[in-house]
Amino acid sequence: MSTNNPLFSEFENVSTQKWKQQIQYELKGADYNDTLVWESPEGIKVKPFYHNDELETKFQSITPKNAFTIVQNIFVHDVKLSNLRALDTLNRGAESIRFTIENESISIEDLMQNLPTENATYSFNLPFLSVDYASKIQDYAAKNKVNCTILLDPIGQLTKDGNWFESLDKDFGKLNTITTNSLALQGVVSINASIYQNAGATMVQQLAYTLAHVNEYFNRLTSIPQPITIEVSVGTNYFFEIAKLRALRTLFAILAKEYDHNFDCVIVATPTKRNKTIYDYNVNMLRTTTECMSAILGGANAVANLPYDALYHKDNEFGDRIARNQLLVLKHESFFDKVNNPADGAYYIESLTEQLAEKALTLFKEMEANGGLITQLIEGNIQRKINESAQKEQDLMDSGKEVLLGTNKYPNKNDRMKNDLELYPFLKQNPRKTLITPILEKRLAEKIEQERLATE
């Protein structure tokens, strides 16, 4: 046995062709493509096996350098309670806090009082655009030497609400001012890419729209002196989701290079809401576990888990603890943070990554040739395409070809939810005058759930 390659030197190499010949023989006359090859909604043909002699590498894989961070989301209503909750959460294993602040009267000093300044990071999700408030966060970060990030996304506001905060010019004017004066911050520009997934876009569409979203900021801002944060939603198509995140990082690097932006993106992943259910809600824990695994293996910098009861319960300690513990188990007991880029060398995942990246780049170039993301949103093309993709997935769900366990497969008829709904779990319509048609997030189970609630 050779000492150079002792494990495999005694075995004859088997080519793709030989594998196919053997498979065809075992099929006893059945067609290989019709029997074993299936096509995803992204137009990718998935084969029964993958071999390195067929792998074509066009894109360079990029590996994040640090282990993933466990993020806790906190919606700030009562400053004192939010501060105590953040401190408790950090003591219980969270490593980063993402505050959502809807009121400019919230005091940053009060909110951050007694919170640790080392070994923790803080993000401020601001659904408003204020130069003065951003300056307060900047001053606090500089004075206290805290790792702080502001999450500002005027385009995300447009996609979700249908209107700018004020107008295109005013919004980008303010954002330019904030980014110019943000040297003490870890970042300012954020991309809400979750909305594309939660609304029903295919993975190719999600990647292309996210890339076009980023490109608008590169084109319209004077400079972006820190990393861009991209929030993505992750579904249960396990290997495809791993490949999606890998492709996103690769495509971002290609685009950033064109603008001499010398930072990798920061990917914050959250399980999707699209496949979550209010009936048999404990299954949501299984869904979010595999989705968090895909996010980690795909190279997310941070993961903010979705509590199993987030659809119908207000924030509560039990739901938060379960969600946080899922990530703690993956990190400290399953050691998901100990291997750098574990998907490397998996020909199936590498092939998916290449194909998703290539298809998304093609779609992105088509969008740019037709005016870019904002123009396409104003014309309604993106909304129409997402609706078409969402309807195809909904049809699969309604016909039972796409399974949601406990909802359209093996439902518990004795399950009752009407008296447990603290939140309205369905699509909310708000008719008003808007610049564009908003992109609407809608879950697959909503129709079935509304019918069941009506008959309880």
Coordinates of C-alpha atoms in Angstrom, one line a residue:
M1 CA 0.0 0.0 0.0
S2 CA 1.3 3.4 -0.9
T3 CA 2.2 5.7 2.0
N4 CA 1.2 8.8 0.1
N5 CA -2.5 7.9 0.0
P6 CA -3.0 4.8 2.2
L7 CA -6.7 5.0 2.4
F8 CA -7.7 4.8 -1.2
S9 CA -4.7 3.6 -3.2
E10 CA -5.9 0.0 -3.3
F11 CA -9.2 1.0 -4.8
E12 CA -9.7 1.6 -8.5
N13 CA -11.1 5.0 -9.4
V14 CA -14.7 4.9 -10.5
S15 CA -15.7 7.5 -13.1
T16 CA -19.1 9.2 -13.4
Q17 CA -19.7 7.1 -16.6
K18 CA -19.1 3.8 -14.8
W19 CA -21.5 4.8 -12.0
K20 CA -24.2 5.7 -14.5
Q21 CA -23.8 2.5 -16.3
Q22 CA -24.2 0.5 -13.1
I23 CA -27.2 2.5 -12.1
Q24 CA -28.8 2.1 -15.5
Y25 CA -28.2 -1.7 -15.2
E26 CA -29.9 -1.7 -11.7
L27 CA -32.9 0.2 -13.1
K28 CA -33.7 -2.7 -15.4
G29 CA -34.7 -0.6 -18.4
A30 CA -36.2 2.4 -16.6
D31 CA -35.0 5.8 -17.7
Y32 CA -32.2 7.3 -15.5
N33 CA -33.4 10.9 -15.9
D34 CA -37.1 10.2 -15.5
T35 CA -36.6 7.9 -12.5
L36 CA -33.8 9.5 -10.4
V37 CA -33.4 13.1 -11.5
W38 CA -35.8 15.8 -10.2
E39 CA -36.0 19.5 -10.8
S40 CA -36.2 22.1 -8.1
P41 CA -38.3 25.3 -8.3
E42 CA -35.0 27.1 -9.2
G43 CA -34.7 25.0 -12.3
I44 CA -31.8 23.0 -10.9
K45 CA -31.8 19.3 -11.9
V46 CA -30.8 17.3 -8.8
K47 CA -29.0 14.1 -9.6
P48 CA -28.8 10.9 -7.5
F49 CA -25.0 11.2 -7.1
Y50 CA -22.2 13.7 -7.7
H51 CA -18.6 13.1 -8.7
N52 CA -15.6 15.4 -8.8
D53 CA -15.0 14.8 -12.5
E54 CA -18.2 16.6 -13.3
L55 CA -17.7 19.5 -10.8
E56 CA -17.0 22.8 -12.6
T57 CA -15.8 25.6 -10.3
K58 CA -16.5 29.1 -11.6
F59 CA -16.8 30.9 -8.3
Q60 CA -14.3 31.0 -5.5
S61 CA -15.7 29.8 -2.2
I62 CA -15.3 32.3 0.7
T63 CA -15.1 31.1 4.3
P64 CA -16.1 33.3 7.2
K65 CA -13.3 33.5 9.7
N66 CA -15.2 33.4 13.0
A67 CA -17.7 31.1 14.6
F68 CA -21.3 32.0 14.5
T69 CA -22.8 34.3 17.1
I70 CA -26.0 33.6 19.0
V71 CA -28.3 36.6 18.6
Q72 CA -31.3 37.6 20.8
N73 CA -34.0 39.9 19.4
I74 CA -35.5 42.3 21.8
F75 CA -38.3 44.7 20.8
V76 CA -37.9 47.8 23.0
H77 CA -41.2 49.0 24.5
D78 CA -40.3 49.5 28.1
V79 CA -36.6 50.6 28.4
K80 CA -36.1 49.2 31.9
L81 CA -37.6 45.8 31.1
S82 CA -35.7 45.6 27.8
N83 CA -32.5 46.4 29.7
L84 CA -33.1 43.7 32.3
R85 CA -34.1 41.2 29.6
A86 CA -30.9 41.9 27.6
L87 CA -28.8 41.4 30.7
D88 CA -30.5 38.1 31.6
T89 CA -30.3 36.9 28.0
L90 CA -26.5 37.5 27.9
N91 CA -26.1 35.7 31.2
R92 CA -27.9 32.7 29.8
G93 CA -25.7 32.3 26.7
A94 CA -26.6 34.9 24.1
E95 CA -23.7 36.7 22.6
S96 CA -25.4 39.5 20.7
I97 CA -28.5 41.6 21.3
R98 CA -30.5 43.1 18.4
F99 CA -32.8 45.8 19.7
T100 CA -35.7 47.0 17.6
I101 CA -36.4 50.7 18.6
E102 CA -39.5 52.3 17.1
N103 CA -39.5 55.5 19.2
E104 CA -36.8 58.2 19.0
S105 CA -37.4 59.1 22.6
I106 CA -35.8 55.9 23.8
S107 CA -32.6 56.7 25.7
I108 CA -29.6 54.7 24.5
E109 CA -27.8 55.3 27.9
D110 CA -30.7 53.9 29.8
L111 CA -31.2 51.0 27.5
M112 CA -27.5 50.0 27.7
Q113 CA -27.1 50.6 31.4
N114 CA -24.9 47.9 33.1
L115 CA -24.8 45.8 29.9
P116 CA -21.3 44.3 29.3
T117 CA -19.1 46.1 26.9
E118 CA -16.8 43.2 26.2
N119 CA -17.5 39.9 24.6
A120 CA -20.9 41.1 23.4
T121 CA -22.2 43.0 20.4
Y122 CA -25.3 45.2 20.0
S123 CA -27.4 46.0 17.0
F124 CA -30.0 48.7 16.7
N125 CA -32.7 48.0 14.2
L126 CA -34.3 51.4 13.5
P127 CA -37.6 51.4 11.4
F128 CA -37.1 55.1 11.1
L129 CA -34.4 57.3 9.6
S130 CA -32.9 60.0 12.0
V131 CA -29.5 61.5 11.7
D132 CA -29.7 62.8 15.3
Y133 CA -30.6 59.4 16.8
A134 CA -27.9 57.7 14.8
S135 CA -25.4 60.2 16.2
K136 CA -26.5 59.4 19.7
I137 CA -25.7 55.7 19.1
Q138 CA -22.4 56.6 17.4
D139 CA -21.5 58.8 20.4
Y140 CA -22.4 56.1 22.9
A141 CA -20.3 53.5 21.0
A142 CA -17.3 55.8 20.8
K143 CA -17.5 56.9 24.4
N144 CA -17.9 53.4 25.9
K145 CA -15.9 51.5 23.3
V146 CA -18.8 49.1 22.6
N147 CA -19.3 47.1 19.4
C148 CA -22.5 48.6 18.0
T149 CA -24.1 48.3 14.7
I150 CA -27.1 50.4 13.3
L151 CA -29.4 48.5 10.9
L152 CA -30.7 51.0 8.4
D153 CA -32.4 50.0 5.1
P154 CA -34.5 52.6 3.3
I155 CA -35.0 50.2 0.4
G156 CA -36.2 47.6 2.8
Q157 CA -38.7 50.1 4.1
L158 CA -39.9 50.7 0.5
T159 CA -40.3 46.9 -0.2
K160 CA -42.2 46.2 3.0
D161 CA -44.3 49.4 3.4
G162 CA -44.7 50.6 -0.2
N163 CA -43.3 54.0 0.6
W164 CA -40.0 55.6 1.5
F165 CA -39.5 57.0 5.0
E166 CA -39.7 60.4 3.2
S167 CA -38.6 60.2 -0.4
L168 CA -35.8 58.6 -2.3
D169 CA -33.6 61.6 -2.3
K170 CA -34.2 62.6 1.3
D171 CA -33.7 59.0 2.5
F172 CA -30.4 58.5 0.7
G173 CA -29.3 62.0 1.8
K174 CA -29.8 61.1 5.4
L175 CA -28.2 57.7 5.0
N176 CA -25.1 59.3 3.3
T177 CA -24.8 61.7 6.3
I178 CA -25.0 58.8 8.8
T179 CA -22.5 56.5 7.0
T180 CA -20.0 59.4 6.7
N181 CA -20.2 60.0 10.5
S182 CA -20.2 56.4 11.6
L183 CA -16.5 55.6 12.2
A184 CA -17.1 54.3 15.8
L185 CA -19.8 51.9 14.6
Q186 CA -19.3 48.3 13.2
G187 CA -21.8 49.0 10.4
V188 CA -24.8 51.1 9.3
V189 CA -26.1 49.8 6.0
S190 CA -28.4 46.8 6.3
I191 CA -30.2 44.6 3.7
N192 CA -33.5 43.0 4.7
A193 CA -33.4 40.0 2.4
S194 CA -35.7 38.0 4.6
I195 CA -38.7 39.6 3.0
Y196 CA -38.0 37.9 -0.3
Q197 CA -38.0 34.5 1.2
N198 CA -41.0 35.0 3.5
A199 CA -43.0 36.3 0.5
G200 CA -42.4 33.2 -1.5
A201 CA -39.5 34.0 -3.9
T202 CA -37.3 31.1 -5.2
M203 CA -33.7 30.9 -4.0
V204 CA -32.4 32.3 -7.3
Q205 CA -34.8 35.2 -7.0
Q206 CA -33.8 35.8 -3.3
L207 CA -30.1 35.9 -4.3
A208 CA -30.6 38.1 -7.3
Y209 CA -32.9 40.6 -5.5
T210 CA -30.5 40.7 -2.6
L211 CA -27.6 41.4 -4.9
A212 CA -29.6 44.1 -6.7
H213 CA -30.6 45.5 -3.3
V214 CA -26.9 45.8 -2.3
N215 CA -26.0 47.3 -5.7
E216 CA -28.4 50.2 -5.2
Y217 CA -26.5 51.2 -2.0
F218 CA -23.2 50.9 -3.7
N219 CA -24.4 53.1 -6.5
R220 CA -26.2 55.7 -4.4
L221 CA -24.0 56.2 -1.3
T222 CA -20.8 58.2 -1.3
S223 CA -19.0 55.5 0.7
I224 CA -19.7 52.5 2.9
P225 CA -16.8 52.4 5.3
Q226 CA -17.9 49.3 7.2
P227 CA -19.3 45.8 6.4
I228 CA -22.8 45.6 5.1
T229 CA -25.2 43.5 7.2
I230 CA -27.5 41.1 5.2
E231 CA -30.4 39.5 7.1
V232 CA -31.6 36.3 5.4
S233 CA -34.4 33.8 6.1
V234 CA -33.6 30.1 5.9
G235 CA -36.1 27.4 5.0
T236 CA -36.2 23.7 5.5
N237 CA -34.7 22.6 2.1
Y238 CA -31.5 21.7 4.1
F239 CA -28.7 21.4 1.5
F240 CA -30.2 24.0 -0.8
E241 CA -30.2 26.5 2.0
I242 CA -26.6 25.8 2.9
A243 CA -25.7 26.4 -0.8
K244 CA -27.8 29.6 -0.8
L245 CA -25.8 31.2 1.9
R246 CA -22.5 30.1 0.4
A247 CA -23.6 31.5 -3.0
L248 CA -24.7 34.8 -1.4
R249 CA -21.3 35.4 0.2
T250 CA -19.6 34.6 -3.0
L251 CA -21.8 36.9 -5.1
F252 CA -21.4 39.7 -2.6
A253 CA -17.7 39.4 -2.9
I254 CA -17.8 39.6 -6.7
L255 CA -20.0 42.7 -6.6
A256 CA -18.1 44.4 -3.7
K257 CA -14.8 44.0 -5.6
E258 CA -16.3 46.1 -8.5
Y259 CA -16.8 49.0 -6.0
D260 CA -13.5 48.6 -4.1
H261 CA -15.5 47.7 -1.0
N262 CA -12.9 45.7 1.0
F263 CA -15.2 44.1 3.5
D264 CA -16.9 40.8 3.6
C265 CA -20.7 40.9 4.3
V266 CA -22.1 40.0 7.7
I267 CA -24.8 37.5 7.2
V268 CA -27.4 37.3 10.0
A269 CA -29.7 34.3 9.5
T270 CA -33.2 33.7 10.9
P271 CA -35.6 30.7 10.3
T272 CA -38.3 31.6 7.8
K273 CA -41.9 32.2 8.9
R274 CA -43.3 30.9 5.7
N275 CA -43.5 27.3 6.7
K276 CA -44.3 27.8 10.4
T277 CA -47.7 26.8 11.8
I278 CA -50.0 27.6 14.7
Y279 CA -51.5 24.1 14.8
D280 CA -49.1 21.4 16.1
Y281 CA -46.8 24.3 16.9
N282 CA -44.1 22.1 18.5
V283 CA -43.2 20.9 15.0
N284 CA -41.9 24.5 14.6
M285 CA -39.0 23.5 16.9
L286 CA -37.9 20.8 14.5
R287 CA -38.2 23.1 11.6
T288 CA -36.1 25.9 13.2
T289 CA -33.5 23.4 14.4
T290 CA -32.7 22.2 10.8
E291 CA -32.9 25.7 9.5
C292 CA -30.4 27.0 12.1
M293 CA -28.2 24.0 11.1
S294 CA -28.3 25.1 7.5
A295 CA -27.5 28.6 8.4
I296 CA -24.5 27.6 10.4
L297 CA -23.1 25.2 7.9
G298 CA -23.8 27.7 5.1
G299 CA -21.5 30.2 6.9
A300 CA -23.8 32.7 8.6
N301 CA -21.9 35.0 10.9
A302 CA -24.8 35.2 13.3
V303 CA -28.1 33.3 13.9
A304 CA -31.2 34.7 15.5
N305 CA -33.5 31.8 16.1
L306 CA -37.3 32.1 15.8
P307 CA -39.2 31.0 18.9
Y308 CA -41.6 28.1 18.2
D309 CA -44.6 30.3 19.3
A310 CA -43.6 33.6 17.7
L311 CA -46.6 33.5 15.4
Y312 CA -49.3 33.7 18.0
H313 CA -47.6 34.5 21.4
K314 CA -46.1 37.8 22.5
D315 CA -42.5 37.7 23.5
N316 CA -42.2 35.4 26.5
E317 CA -39.3 33.9 28.6
F318 CA -40.1 30.3 27.8
G319 CA -40.2 30.7 24.0
D320 CA -37.0 32.8 24.1
R321 CA -35.2 30.2 26.3
I322 CA -36.1 27.3 24.0
A323 CA -35.0 29.2 20.9
R324 CA -31.7 30.2 22.6
N325 CA -31.1 26.7 23.9
Q326 CA -31.4 25.2 20.4
L327 CA -28.5 27.3 19.3
L328 CA -26.5 26.6 22.5
V329 CA -26.9 22.9 21.9
L330 CA -25.7 23.3 18.3
K331 CA -22.7 25.3 19.4
H332 CA -21.6 23.8 22.7
E333 CA -22.8 20.2 22.5
S334 CA -22.9 19.5 18.8
F335 CA -19.7 21.6 18.2
F336 CA -21.0 23.3 15.0
D337 CA -18.6 26.1 15.6
K338 CA -15.5 24.0 15.6
V339 CA -15.2 23.2 11.9
N340 CA -14.3 25.8 9.3
N341 CA -16.5 25.6 6.2
P342 CA -17.7 22.0 6.7
A343 CA -19.5 22.0 3.4
D344 CA -16.3 22.2 1.4
G345 CA -15.7 19.0 -0.5
A346 CA -19.3 18.0 -0.5
Y347 CA -19.7 17.8 -4.3
Y348 CA -23.5 18.0 -4.1
I349 CA -23.4 21.3 -2.1
E350 CA -20.6 22.7 -4.2
S351 CA -22.6 21.9 -7.3
L352 CA -25.7 23.5 -5.9
T353 CA -23.7 26.6 -4.9
E354 CA -22.3 27.0 -8.3
Q355 CA -25.7 26.6 -10.0
L356 CA -27.5 29.0 -7.7
A357 CA -24.8 31.6 -8.0
E358 CA -24.7 31.4 -11.8
K359 CA -28.5 31.6 -12.2
A360 CA -28.7 34.4 -9.7
L361 CA -25.9 36.4 -11.4
T362 CA -27.7 36.0 -14.7
L363 CA -31.0 37.3 -13.2
F364 CA -29.2 40.2 -11.5
K365 CA -27.6 41.3 -14.7
E366 CA -31.0 41.2 -16.4
M367 CA -32.4 43.4 -13.7
E368 CA -29.6 45.9 -13.9
A369 CA -30.0 46.1 -17.7
N370 CA -33.6 47.1 -17.0
G371 CA -33.0 49.8 -14.5
G372 CA -32.1 47.9 -11.3
L373 CA -34.1 47.0 -8.2
I374 CA -35.8 50.3 -7.4
T375 CA -37.0 50.7 -11.0
Q376 CA -38.2 47.1 -11.1
L377 CA -40.1 47.6 -7.8
I378 CA -41.8 50.8 -9.1
E379 CA -42.8 49.0 -12.3
G380 CA -44.1 46.0 -10.2
N381 CA -42.1 43.4 -12.0
I382 CA -40.5 42.0 -8.9
Q383 CA -43.7 41.8 -7.0
R384 CA -45.4 40.0 -9.9
K385 CA -42.5 37.4 -10.2
I386 CA -42.5 36.8 -6.4
N387 CA -46.3 36.3 -6.5
E388 CA -46.0 33.8 -9.3
S389 CA -43.4 31.8 -7.4
A390 CA -45.4 32.0 -4.2
Q391 CA -48.5 30.8 -5.9
K392 CA -46.7 27.8 -7.4
E393 CA -45.5 26.8 -3.9
Q394 CA -48.9 27.4 -2.5
D395 CA -50.5 25.1 -5.1
L396 CA -48.0 22.4 -4.1
M397 CA -49.0 22.9 -0.5
D398 CA -52.7 22.8 -1.2
S399 CA -52.4 19.6 -3.2
G400 CA -50.3 17.9 -0.5
K401 CA -47.2 17.6 -2.6
E402 CA -45.4 20.0 -0.2
V403 CA -45.9 18.7 3.3
L404 CA -46.3 20.7 6.5
L405 CA -46.5 18.0 9.2
G406 CA -49.5 18.6 11.5
T407 CA -51.2 20.9 9.1
N408 CA -51.8 19.3 5.7
K409 CA -50.4 15.9 6.7
Y410 CA -51.4 14.0 9.9
P411 CA -53.3 17.0 11.5
N412 CA -54.5 16.6 15.1
K413 CA -58.2 17.3 14.7
N414 CA -58.5 17.8 18.5
D415 CA -56.0 20.6 18.5
R416 CA -57.6 23.9 19.5
M417 CA -55.9 27.3 19.1
K418 CA -58.6 30.0 19.0
N419 CA -58.2 30.9 22.7
D420 CA -54.4 30.9 22.6
L421 CA -53.9 33.6 19.9
E422 CA -52.3 36.6 21.6
L423 CA -51.2 37.9 18.2
Y424 CA -52.9 37.9 14.8
P425 CA -51.0 35.3 12.9
F426 CA -52.2 36.0 9.3
L427 CA -51.4 38.4 6.5
K428 CA -52.4 41.9 7.6
Q429 CA -53.8 44.2 4.9
N430 CA -53.5 48.0 5.3
P431 CA -55.1 49.7 2.3
R432 CA -53.6 53.1 1.7
K433 CA -51.9 55.1 -1.0
T434 CA -48.4 53.8 -1.7
L435 CA -45.6 54.5 -4.2
I436 CA -45.3 50.8 -5.0
T437 CA -47.2 47.6 -4.2
P438 CA -45.6 46.3 -1.0
I439 CA -44.0 42.8 -1.0
L440 CA -46.3 40.9 1.3
E441 CA -45.0 38.1 3.6
K442 CA -47.5 35.2 3.8
R443 CA -47.3 31.8 5.4
L444 CA -48.2 28.6 3.4
A445 CA -50.6 27.3 6.2
E446 CA -52.8 30.4 6.5
K447 CA -55.7 29.2 4.5
I448 CA -56.0 25.9 6.2
E449 CA -55.5 27.5 9.6
Q450 CA -58.2 30.1 9.1
E451 CA -60.6 27.3 8.0
R452 CA -59.9 25.3 11.1
L453 CA -60.2 28.3 13.4
A454 CA -63.6 29.1 11.9
T455 CA -64.9 25.6 12.7
E456 CA -63.5 25.2 16.2

